[in-house]
Amino acid sequence: HVQLVESGGGSVQAGGSLRLSCVVSGYTYSGNCMAWFRQAPGKERERVAAIYTGGSSSAYYADSVKGRFTVSKDNAKNTLYLQMNSLKPEDTGMYHCAADLLCAGWVARDYTYWGQGTQVTVSS
């Protein structure tokens, strides 16, 4: 039974920081792709960052978060992180972690496994 459980969301003011975590169980974590998506009310789910859990650990970012967000992993703990700095009101949304074989996909349908999400709210 695959489970992805996110935590770390909250309410912050613009310019603040948050660190999200995603603990993975029941899934072959190593050598696959883990991603963070976010979904604002009335908008489609968008990928903000992704990383391979093995090999080169290559990471990928949406242009809107480059230089502000950092995705990382702790393979020993089967945990994915998203460090979010210099947060903006437009970063508000439900943040989900997702897993699949490859990081080539940028849309939600490219990912098989999903967590329930953690809410991030950034006020101006």
mmCIF file of C-alpha atoms in Angstrom:
data_model
loop_
_atom_site.group_PDB
_atom_site.id
_atom_site.type_symbol
_atom_site.label_atom_id
_atom_site.label_comp_id
_atom_site.label_asym_id
_atom_site.label_seq_id
_atom_site.Cartn_x
_atom_site.Cartn_y
_atom_site.Cartn_z
ATOM 1 C CA HIS A 1 0.000 0.000 0.000
ATOM 2 C CA VAL A 2 1.665 3.188 -1.212
ATOM 3 C CA GLN A 3 1.406 6.196 1.050
ATOM 4 C CA LEU A 4 2.735 9.704 0.610
ATOM 5 C CA VAL A 5 2.145 11.966 3.602
ATOM 6 C CA GLU A 6 2.904 15.669 3.451
ATOM 7 C CA SER A 7 3.441 18.048 6.343
ATOM 8 C CA GLY A 8 4.868 21.465 7.081
ATOM 9 C CA GLY A 9 2.317 23.765 5.506
ATOM 10 C CA GLY A 10 0.981 26.825 7.244
ATOM 11 C CA SER A 11 0.281 30.540 7.026
ATOM 12 C CA VAL A 12 3.117 33.003 6.576
ATOM 13 C CA GLN A 13 3.592 36.574 5.480
ATOM 14 C CA ALA A 14 5.150 37.446 2.167
ATOM 15 C CA GLY A 15 8.912 37.081 2.334
ATOM 16 C CA GLY A 16 8.711 34.277 4.853
ATOM 17 C CA SER A 17 9.810 30.654 4.582
ATOM 18 C CA LEU A 18 8.345 27.210 5.022
ATOM 19 C CA ARG A 19 9.745 23.698 4.707
ATOM 20 C CA LEU A 20 7.480 20.962 3.471
ATOM 21 C CA SER A 21 8.105 17.259 4.016
ATOM 22 C CA CYS A 22 6.729 14.174 2.306
ATOM 23 C CA VAL A 23 7.244 10.757 3.858
ATOM 24 C CA VAL A 24 6.917 7.836 1.455
ATOM 25 C CA SER A 25 6.038 4.280 2.391
ATOM 26 C CA GLY A 26 5.086 1.144 0.489
ATOM 27 C CA TYR A 27 6.890 2.337 -2.635
ATOM 28 C CA THR A 28 10.290 1.653 -4.172
ATOM 29 C CA TYR A 29 11.631 5.063 -3.329
ATOM 30 C CA SER A 30 15.158 4.845 -4.667
ATOM 31 C CA GLY A 31 15.772 5.482 -8.355
ATOM 32 C CA ASN A 32 12.435 7.092 -9.094
ATOM 33 C CA CYS A 33 11.096 10.599 -9.485
ATOM 34 C CA MET A 34 9.518 12.569 -6.665
ATOM 35 C CA ALA A 35 7.778 15.846 -7.374
ATOM 36 C CA TRP A 36 5.975 18.701 -5.671
ATOM 37 C CA PHE A 37 2.813 20.077 -7.219
ATOM 38 C CA ARG A 38 0.637 22.920 -6.046
ATOM 39 C CA GLN A 39 -2.941 23.815 -6.769
ATOM 40 C CA ALA A 40 -4.511 27.191 -6.158
ATOM 41 C CA PRO A 41 -8.311 27.580 -6.008
ATOM 42 C CA GLY A 42 -9.779 27.534 -9.494
ATOM 43 C CA LYS A 43 -6.472 26.627 -11.116
ATOM 44 C CA GLU A 44 -4.932 23.451 -12.458
ATOM 45 C CA ARG A 45 -2.379 21.545 -10.447
ATOM 46 C CA GLU A 46 1.114 22.645 -11.509
ATOM 47 C CA ARG A 47 4.465 21.063 -10.900
ATOM 48 C CA VAL A 48 6.866 23.320 -9.027
ATOM 49 C CA ALA A 49 9.816 20.984 -8.465
ATOM 50 C CA ALA A 50 10.983 17.434 -9.046
ATOM 51 C CA ILE A 51 14.017 15.333 -8.226
ATOM 52 C CA TYR A 52 15.357 11.885 -8.974
ATOM 53 C CA THR A 53 15.901 9.884 -5.825
ATOM 54 C CA GLY A 54 18.895 8.002 -7.208
ATOM 55 C CA GLY A 55 21.838 8.556 -9.502
ATOM 56 C CA SER A 56 22.640 12.188 -10.168
ATOM 57 C CA SER A 57 19.686 13.459 -8.102
ATOM 58 C CA SER A 58 18.948 15.937 -10.871
ATOM 59 C CA ALA A 59 16.386 18.534 -9.828
ATOM 60 C CA TYR A 60 13.931 20.524 -11.910
ATOM 61 C CA TYR A 61 12.044 23.708 -11.084
ATOM 62 C CA ALA A 62 9.218 25.745 -12.529
ATOM 63 C CA ASP A 63 10.379 29.192 -13.638
ATOM 64 C CA SER A 64 8.090 30.785 -11.061
ATOM 65 C CA VAL A 65 10.014 29.262 -8.136
ATOM 66 C CA LYS A 66 13.596 29.108 -9.401
ATOM 67 C CA GLY A 67 16.004 30.682 -6.956
ATOM 68 C CA ARG A 68 13.425 30.608 -4.147
ATOM 69 C CA PHE A 69 12.491 26.932 -3.725
ATOM 70 C CA THR A 70 14.840 24.007 -3.199
ATOM 71 C CA VAL A 71 13.819 20.365 -3.475
ATOM 72 C CA SER A 72 15.875 17.784 -1.617
ATOM 73 C CA LYS A 73 15.614 14.242 -0.321
ATOM 74 C CA ASP A 74 16.775 11.977 2.447
ATOM 75 C CA ASN A 75 16.854 8.506 0.986
ATOM 76 C CA ALA A 76 17.567 6.905 4.357
ATOM 77 C CA LYS A 77 14.290 8.350 5.640
ATOM 78 C CA ASN A 78 12.315 7.965 2.389
ATOM 79 C CA THR A 79 11.506 11.638 2.723
ATOM 80 C CA LEU A 80 11.205 14.436 0.211
ATOM 81 C CA TYR A 81 11.523 18.098 1.185
ATOM 82 C CA LEU A 82 10.664 21.448 -0.317
ATOM 83 C CA GLN A 83 12.364 24.474 1.204
ATOM 84 C CA MET A 84 10.409 27.561 0.223
ATOM 85 C CA ASN A 85 11.980 30.981 0.762
ATOM 86 C CA SER A 86 10.926 34.499 -0.189
ATOM 87 C CA LEU A 87 7.335 33.341 -0.366
ATOM 88 C CA LYS A 88 4.831 35.382 -2.354
ATOM 89 C CA PRO A 89 1.032 35.515 -2.155
ATOM 90 C CA GLU A 90 0.903 33.743 -5.526
ATOM 91 C CA ASP A 91 2.596 30.737 -3.904
ATOM 92 C CA THR A 92 -0.608 30.099 -1.962
ATOM 93 C CA GLY A 93 -2.187 26.721 -2.613
ATOM 94 C CA MET A 94 -2.415 23.082 -1.639
ATOM 95 C CA TYR A 95 0.965 21.419 -2.055
ATOM 96 C CA HIS A 96 1.067 17.743 -2.971
ATOM 97 C CA CYS A 97 3.951 15.374 -3.379
ATOM 98 C CA ALA A 98 3.794 12.844 -6.172
ATOM 99 C CA ALA A 99 5.815 9.889 -7.385
ATOM 100 C CA ASP A 100 6.467 8.050 -10.612
ATOM 101 C CA LEU A 101 9.317 6.535 -12.595
ATOM 102 C CA LEU A 102 10.467 9.599 -14.517
ATOM 103 C CA CYS A 103 10.646 13.339 -14.001
ATOM 104 C CA ALA A 104 9.922 14.020 -17.663
ATOM 105 C CA GLY A 105 6.268 14.719 -16.977
ATOM 106 C CA TRP A 106 5.185 18.216 -16.007
ATOM 107 C CA VAL A 107 1.466 17.572 -15.607
ATOM 108 C CA ALA A 108 -0.485 15.798 -12.905
ATOM 109 C CA ARG A 109 -1.582 12.889 -15.113
ATOM 110 C CA ASP A 110 2.069 11.889 -15.541
ATOM 111 C CA TYR A 111 2.287 10.868 -11.872
ATOM 112 C CA THR A 112 0.785 7.734 -10.401
ATOM 113 C CA TYR A 113 1.039 8.198 -6.646
ATOM 114 C CA TRP A 114 -0.138 11.204 -4.679
ATOM 115 C CA GLY A 115 -0.324 12.520 -1.169
ATOM 116 C CA GLN A 116 -3.329 14.331 0.300
ATOM 117 C CA GLY A 117 -1.554 17.664 0.395
ATOM 118 C CA THR A 118 -0.625 20.368 2.864
ATOM 119 C CA GLN A 119 -1.986 23.910 2.654
ATOM 120 C CA VAL A 120 0.318 26.886 2.228
ATOM 121 C CA THR A 121 -1.125 30.378 2.613
ATOM 122 C CA VAL A 122 0.987 33.472 2.010
ATOM 123 C CA SER A 123 -0.451 36.840 2.976
ATOM 124 C CA SER A 124 0.708 40.189 1.654
#
